[in-house]
CSV table of C-alpha atoms and ligand atoms in Angstrom, one decimal:
chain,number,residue,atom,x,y,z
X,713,UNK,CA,11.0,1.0,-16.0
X,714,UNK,CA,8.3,0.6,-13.2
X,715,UNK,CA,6.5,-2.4,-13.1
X,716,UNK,CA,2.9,-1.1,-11.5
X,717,UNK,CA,1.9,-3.1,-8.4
X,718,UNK,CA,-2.1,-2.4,-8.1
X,719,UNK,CA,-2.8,-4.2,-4.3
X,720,UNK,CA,-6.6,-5.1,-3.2
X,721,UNK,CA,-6.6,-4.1,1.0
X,722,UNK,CA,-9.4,-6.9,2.6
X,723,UNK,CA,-9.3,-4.7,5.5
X,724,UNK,CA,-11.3,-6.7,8.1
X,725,UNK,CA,-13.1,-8.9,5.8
X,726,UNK,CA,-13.2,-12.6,4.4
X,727,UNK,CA,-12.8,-15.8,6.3
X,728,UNK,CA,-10.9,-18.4,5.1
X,729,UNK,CA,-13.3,-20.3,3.0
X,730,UNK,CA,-13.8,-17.1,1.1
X,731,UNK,CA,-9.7,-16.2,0.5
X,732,UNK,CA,-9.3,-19.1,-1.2
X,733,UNK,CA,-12.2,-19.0,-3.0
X,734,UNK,CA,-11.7,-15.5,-4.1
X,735,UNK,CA,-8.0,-16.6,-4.8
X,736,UNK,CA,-9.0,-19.4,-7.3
X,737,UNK,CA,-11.1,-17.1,-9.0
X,738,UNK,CA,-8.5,-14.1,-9.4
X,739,UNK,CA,-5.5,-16.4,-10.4
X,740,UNK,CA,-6.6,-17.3,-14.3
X,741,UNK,CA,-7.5,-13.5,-15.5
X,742,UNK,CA,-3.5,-12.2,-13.7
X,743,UNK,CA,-1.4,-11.2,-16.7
X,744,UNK,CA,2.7,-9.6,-16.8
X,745,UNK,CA,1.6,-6.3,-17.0
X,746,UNK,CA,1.3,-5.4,-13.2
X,747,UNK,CA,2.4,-7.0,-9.8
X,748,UNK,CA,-1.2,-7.8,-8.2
X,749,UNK,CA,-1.9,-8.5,-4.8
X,750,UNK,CA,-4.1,-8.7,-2.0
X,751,UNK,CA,-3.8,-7.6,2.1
X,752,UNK,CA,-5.9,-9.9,4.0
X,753,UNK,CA,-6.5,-10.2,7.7
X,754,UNK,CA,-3.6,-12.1,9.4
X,755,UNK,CA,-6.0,-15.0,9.2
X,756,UNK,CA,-6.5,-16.1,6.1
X,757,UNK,CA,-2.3,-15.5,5.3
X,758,UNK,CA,-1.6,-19.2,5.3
X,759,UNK,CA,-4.6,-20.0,3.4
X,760,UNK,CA,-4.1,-17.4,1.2
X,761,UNK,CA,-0.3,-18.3,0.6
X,762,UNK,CA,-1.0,-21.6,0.0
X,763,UNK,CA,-3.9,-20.8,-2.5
X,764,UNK,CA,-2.0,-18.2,-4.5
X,765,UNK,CA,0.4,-18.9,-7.5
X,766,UNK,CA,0.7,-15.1,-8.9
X,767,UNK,CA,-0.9,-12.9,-6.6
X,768,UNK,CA,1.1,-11.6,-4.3
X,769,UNK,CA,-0.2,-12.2,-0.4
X,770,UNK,CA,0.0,-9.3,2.0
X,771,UNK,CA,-0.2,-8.8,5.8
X,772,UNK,CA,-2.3,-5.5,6.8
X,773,UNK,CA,0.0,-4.7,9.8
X,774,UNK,CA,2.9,-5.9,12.0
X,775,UNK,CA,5.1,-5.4,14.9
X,776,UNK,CA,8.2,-4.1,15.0
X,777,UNK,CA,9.5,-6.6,17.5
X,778,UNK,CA,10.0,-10.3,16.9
X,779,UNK,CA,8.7,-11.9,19.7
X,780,UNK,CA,7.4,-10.8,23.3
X,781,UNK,CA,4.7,-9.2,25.4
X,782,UNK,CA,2.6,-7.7,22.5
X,783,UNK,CA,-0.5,-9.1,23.3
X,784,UNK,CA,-2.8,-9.3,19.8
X,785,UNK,CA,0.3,-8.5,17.9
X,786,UNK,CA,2.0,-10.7,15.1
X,787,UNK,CA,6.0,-10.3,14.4
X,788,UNK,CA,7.7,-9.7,10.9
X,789,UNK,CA,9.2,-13.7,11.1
X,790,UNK,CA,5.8,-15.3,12.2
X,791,UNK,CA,4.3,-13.3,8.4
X,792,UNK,CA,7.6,-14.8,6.9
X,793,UNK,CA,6.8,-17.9,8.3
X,794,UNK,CA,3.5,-18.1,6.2
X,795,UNK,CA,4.9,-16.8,3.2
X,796,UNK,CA,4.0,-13.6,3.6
X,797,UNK,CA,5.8,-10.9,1.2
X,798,UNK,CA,4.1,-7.5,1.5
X,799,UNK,CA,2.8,-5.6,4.1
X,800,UNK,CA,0.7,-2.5,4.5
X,801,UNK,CA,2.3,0.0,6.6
X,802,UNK,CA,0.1,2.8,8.1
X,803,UNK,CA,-2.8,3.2,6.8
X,804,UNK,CA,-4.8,5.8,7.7
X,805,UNK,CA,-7.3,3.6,9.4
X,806,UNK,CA,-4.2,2.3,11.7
X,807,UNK,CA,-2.9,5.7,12.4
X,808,UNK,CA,-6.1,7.0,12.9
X,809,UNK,CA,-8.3,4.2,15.1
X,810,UNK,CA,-5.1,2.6,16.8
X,811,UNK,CA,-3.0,5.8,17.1
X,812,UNK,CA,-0.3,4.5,15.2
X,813,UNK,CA,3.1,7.2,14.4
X,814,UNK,CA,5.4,8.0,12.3
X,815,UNK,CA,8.2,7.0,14.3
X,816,UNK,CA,6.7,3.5,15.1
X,817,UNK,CA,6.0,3.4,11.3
X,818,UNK,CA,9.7,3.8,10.4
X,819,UNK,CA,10.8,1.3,13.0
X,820,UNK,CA,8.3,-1.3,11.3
X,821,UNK,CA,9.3,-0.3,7.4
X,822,UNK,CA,13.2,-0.9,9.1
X,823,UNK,CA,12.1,-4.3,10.4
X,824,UNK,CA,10.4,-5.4,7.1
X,825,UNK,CA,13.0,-4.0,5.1
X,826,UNK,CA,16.0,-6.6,7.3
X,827,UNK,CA,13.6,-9.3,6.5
X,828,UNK,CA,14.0,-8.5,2.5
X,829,UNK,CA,9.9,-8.1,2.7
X,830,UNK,CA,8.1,-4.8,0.7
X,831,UNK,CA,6.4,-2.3,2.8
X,832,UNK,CA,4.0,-0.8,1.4
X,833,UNK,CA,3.9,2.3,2.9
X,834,UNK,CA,0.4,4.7,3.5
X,835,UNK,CA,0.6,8.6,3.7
X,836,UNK,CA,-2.2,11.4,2.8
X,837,UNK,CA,-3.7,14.1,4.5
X,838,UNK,CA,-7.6,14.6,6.4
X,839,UNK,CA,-10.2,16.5,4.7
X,840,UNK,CA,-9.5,19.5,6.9
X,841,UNK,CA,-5.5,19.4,6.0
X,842,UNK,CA,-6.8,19.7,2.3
X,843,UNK,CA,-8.8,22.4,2.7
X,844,UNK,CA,-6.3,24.4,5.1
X,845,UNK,CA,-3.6,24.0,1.9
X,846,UNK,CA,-1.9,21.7,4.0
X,847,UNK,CA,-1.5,19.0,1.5
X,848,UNK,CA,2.1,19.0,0.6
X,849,UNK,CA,3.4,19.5,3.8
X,850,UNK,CA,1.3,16.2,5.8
X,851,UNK,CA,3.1,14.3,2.6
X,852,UNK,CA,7.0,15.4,3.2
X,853,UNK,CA,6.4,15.2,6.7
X,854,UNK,CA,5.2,11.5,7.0
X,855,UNK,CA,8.0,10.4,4.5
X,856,UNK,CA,10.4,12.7,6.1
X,857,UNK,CA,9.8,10.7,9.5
X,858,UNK,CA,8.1,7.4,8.5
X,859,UNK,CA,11.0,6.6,6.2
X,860,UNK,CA,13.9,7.9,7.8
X,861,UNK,CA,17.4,6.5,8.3
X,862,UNK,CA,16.9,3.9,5.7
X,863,UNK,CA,19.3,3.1,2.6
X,864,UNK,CA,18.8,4.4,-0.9
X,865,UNK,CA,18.9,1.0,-2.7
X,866,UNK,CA,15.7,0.1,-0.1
X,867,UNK,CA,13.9,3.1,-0.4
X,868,UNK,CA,14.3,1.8,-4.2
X,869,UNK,CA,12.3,-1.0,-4.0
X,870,UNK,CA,9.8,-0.1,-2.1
X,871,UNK,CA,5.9,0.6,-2.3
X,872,UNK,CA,4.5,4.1,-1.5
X,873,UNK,CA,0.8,4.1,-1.4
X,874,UNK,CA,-0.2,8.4,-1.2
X,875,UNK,CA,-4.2,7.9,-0.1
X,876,UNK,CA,-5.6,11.1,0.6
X,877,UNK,CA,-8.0,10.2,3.7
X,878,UNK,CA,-11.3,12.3,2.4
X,879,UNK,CA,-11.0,10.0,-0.6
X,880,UNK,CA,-11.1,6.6,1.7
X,881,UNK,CA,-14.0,4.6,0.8
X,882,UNK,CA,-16.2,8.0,0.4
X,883,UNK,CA,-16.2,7.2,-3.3
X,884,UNK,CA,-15.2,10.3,-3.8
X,885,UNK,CA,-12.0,10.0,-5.3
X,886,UNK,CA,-9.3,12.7,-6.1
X,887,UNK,CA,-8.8,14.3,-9.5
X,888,UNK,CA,-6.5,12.5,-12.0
X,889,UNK,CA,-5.0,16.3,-11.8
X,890,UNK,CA,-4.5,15.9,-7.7
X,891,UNK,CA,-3.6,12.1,-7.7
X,892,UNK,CA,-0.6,12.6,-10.2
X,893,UNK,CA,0.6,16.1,-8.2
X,894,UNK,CA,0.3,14.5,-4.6
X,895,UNK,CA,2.6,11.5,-6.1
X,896,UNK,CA,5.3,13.5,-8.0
X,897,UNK,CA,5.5,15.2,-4.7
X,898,UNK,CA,6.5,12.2,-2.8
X,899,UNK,CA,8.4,11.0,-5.6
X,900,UNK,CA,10.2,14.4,-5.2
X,901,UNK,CA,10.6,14.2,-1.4
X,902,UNK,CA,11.9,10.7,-2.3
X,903,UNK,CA,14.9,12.7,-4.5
X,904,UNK,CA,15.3,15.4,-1.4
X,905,UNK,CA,15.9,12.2,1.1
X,906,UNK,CA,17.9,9.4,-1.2
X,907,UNK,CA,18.8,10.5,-4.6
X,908,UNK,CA,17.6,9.8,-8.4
X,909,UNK,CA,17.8,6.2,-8.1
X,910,UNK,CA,16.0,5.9,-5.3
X,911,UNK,CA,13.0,8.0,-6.3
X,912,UNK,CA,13.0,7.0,-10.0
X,913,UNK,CA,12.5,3.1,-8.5
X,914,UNK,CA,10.3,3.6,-6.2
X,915,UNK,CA,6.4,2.4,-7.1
X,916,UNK,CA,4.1,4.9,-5.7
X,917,UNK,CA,0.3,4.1,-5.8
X,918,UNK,CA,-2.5,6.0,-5.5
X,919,UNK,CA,-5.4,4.7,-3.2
X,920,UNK,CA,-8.8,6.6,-2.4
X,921,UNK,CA,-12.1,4.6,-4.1
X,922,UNK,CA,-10.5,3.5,-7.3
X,923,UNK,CA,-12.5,1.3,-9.0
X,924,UNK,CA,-12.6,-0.4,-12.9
X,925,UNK,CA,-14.3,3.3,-14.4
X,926,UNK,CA,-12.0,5.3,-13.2
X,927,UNK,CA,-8.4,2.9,-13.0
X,928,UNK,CA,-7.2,3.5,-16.3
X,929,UNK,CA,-6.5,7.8,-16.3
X,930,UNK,CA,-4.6,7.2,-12.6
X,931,UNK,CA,-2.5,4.5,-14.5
X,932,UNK,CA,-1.9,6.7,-17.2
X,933,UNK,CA,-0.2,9.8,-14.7
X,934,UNK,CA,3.4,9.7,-15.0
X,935,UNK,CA,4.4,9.2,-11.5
X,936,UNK,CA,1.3,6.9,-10.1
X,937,UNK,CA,2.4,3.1,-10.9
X,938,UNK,CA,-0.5,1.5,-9.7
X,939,UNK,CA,-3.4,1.6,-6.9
X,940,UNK,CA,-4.3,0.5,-3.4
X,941,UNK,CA,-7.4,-0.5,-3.4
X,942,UNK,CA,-10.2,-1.0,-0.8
X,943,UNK,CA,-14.2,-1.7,-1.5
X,944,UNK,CA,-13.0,-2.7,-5.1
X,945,UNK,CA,-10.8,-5.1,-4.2
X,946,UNK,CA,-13.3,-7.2,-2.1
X,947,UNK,CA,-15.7,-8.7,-5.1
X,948,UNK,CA,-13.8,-11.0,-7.8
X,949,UNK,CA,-16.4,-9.3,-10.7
X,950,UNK,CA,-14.8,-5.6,-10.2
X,951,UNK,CA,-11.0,-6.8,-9.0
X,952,UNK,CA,-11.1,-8.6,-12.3
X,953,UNK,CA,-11.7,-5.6,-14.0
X,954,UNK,CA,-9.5,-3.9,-12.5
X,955,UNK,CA,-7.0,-6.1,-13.3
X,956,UNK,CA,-7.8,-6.6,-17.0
X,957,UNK,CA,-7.9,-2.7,-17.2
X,958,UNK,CA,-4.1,-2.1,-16.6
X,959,UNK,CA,-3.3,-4.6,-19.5
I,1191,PEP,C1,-8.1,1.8,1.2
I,1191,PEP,O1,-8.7,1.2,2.1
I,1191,PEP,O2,-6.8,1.8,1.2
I,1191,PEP,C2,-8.9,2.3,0.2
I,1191,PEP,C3,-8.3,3.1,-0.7
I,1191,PEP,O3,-10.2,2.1,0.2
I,1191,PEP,P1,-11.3,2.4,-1.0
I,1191,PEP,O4,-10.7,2.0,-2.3
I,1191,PEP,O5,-12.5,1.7,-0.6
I,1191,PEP,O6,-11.4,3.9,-1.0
């Protein structure tokens, strides 16, 4: 059995003061039935760690190098360091406004993965990818190089959030029909690389302008366990929603 993981992603947004206060307000309404967590900008992490009892704290980004001439960057030990447990890997607005790979991608996921932290890996095609048909083939690829070389028990517990990038805070959110095809694909391109185990443990969200209408019929698709989550995750009124929809 999955355990669905349904993550907010702060993007840059919220100081301090308002993590915590955002925090306190999320903790009470948190129940067994999901993991739930927040990314929030590097920071607010030690606030944020130090605030949460439940929710799960995540970093937005890291380096795949522990320490050096990285100007502006922060290393896998110094999120550690803060308690840190989760971190988003790739999102589209990383690969897209900092021209972040797949290859640099993998070598981060393998740097997370030493540190017994859970990526939580983004992949999904452009609008213009859709329409050319292109769909399944911008999924296998980024899992094919993004997650490569790694071990099957890893791959296992890991996150895979599939956000296709037309859907990104457009509100115009893909199908129930689409969102449960695109993640049974990288569920299967998860069985191609490392096996049954592998790919039957695996959590794989859906993200693209989920919000408390429409959060229950993703839930309900057979190979989407849970959602990341961006303009919807930033008020406590519709994260709490959210949260008391996947009861
Ligand atoms: C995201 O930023 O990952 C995201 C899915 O945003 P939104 O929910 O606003 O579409």
């Amino acid at each position: 059995m999955r355990k669905p993981i349904i993550v907010g992603n702060w993007k840059m947004n919220k100081t301090c003061a308002e993590t915590v206060a955002f925090i306190e307000a999320i903790e009470p309404v948190l129940h067994d039935g999901a993991t739930f967590g927040v990314g929030a900008p590097f920071t607010a992490l030690k606030d944020a760690t130090a605030t949460a009892k439940n929710l799960v704290i995540a970093a937005e980004n890291c380096h795949y190098k522990d320490n050096g001439a990285y100007t502006g960057e922060v290393s896998v030990p110094m999120l550690q360091e803060l308690g840190v447990t989760h971190v988003i890997i790739g999102h589209s607005e990383r690969r897209q406004m900092f021209n972040e790979n797949d290859e640099e991608l993998n070598l981060k996921v393998k740097r997370l993965i030493e540190a017994e932290m859970t990526p939580i890996f983004c992949i999904g095609e452009t609008e213009a990818q859709y329409d050319a048909g292109e769909t399944e083939n911008v999924i296998r690829t980024q899992l094919a190089a993004g997650l490569k070389d790694l071990c099957p028990k890893c791959v296992a517990k890991m996150v895979i959030a599939y956000e296709p990038i037309w859907a990104i805070g457009t509100g115009k959110s893909a199908t129930k029909e689409i969102a449960q095809n695109c993640c049974h694909i990288v569920r299967d391109q998860i069985r191609v690389m490392y096996g049954d185990e592998a790919a039957d443990s695996v959590r794989v969200q859906y993200g693209g302008s989920v919000k408390p209408e429409n959060i229950k019929e993703y839930m309900a698709c057979e190979d989407i366990d849970g959602a990341l989550i961006g303009g919807a995750s930033l008020k406590v009124d519709s994260f709490t929603k959210i949260i008391e929809a996947v009861k």
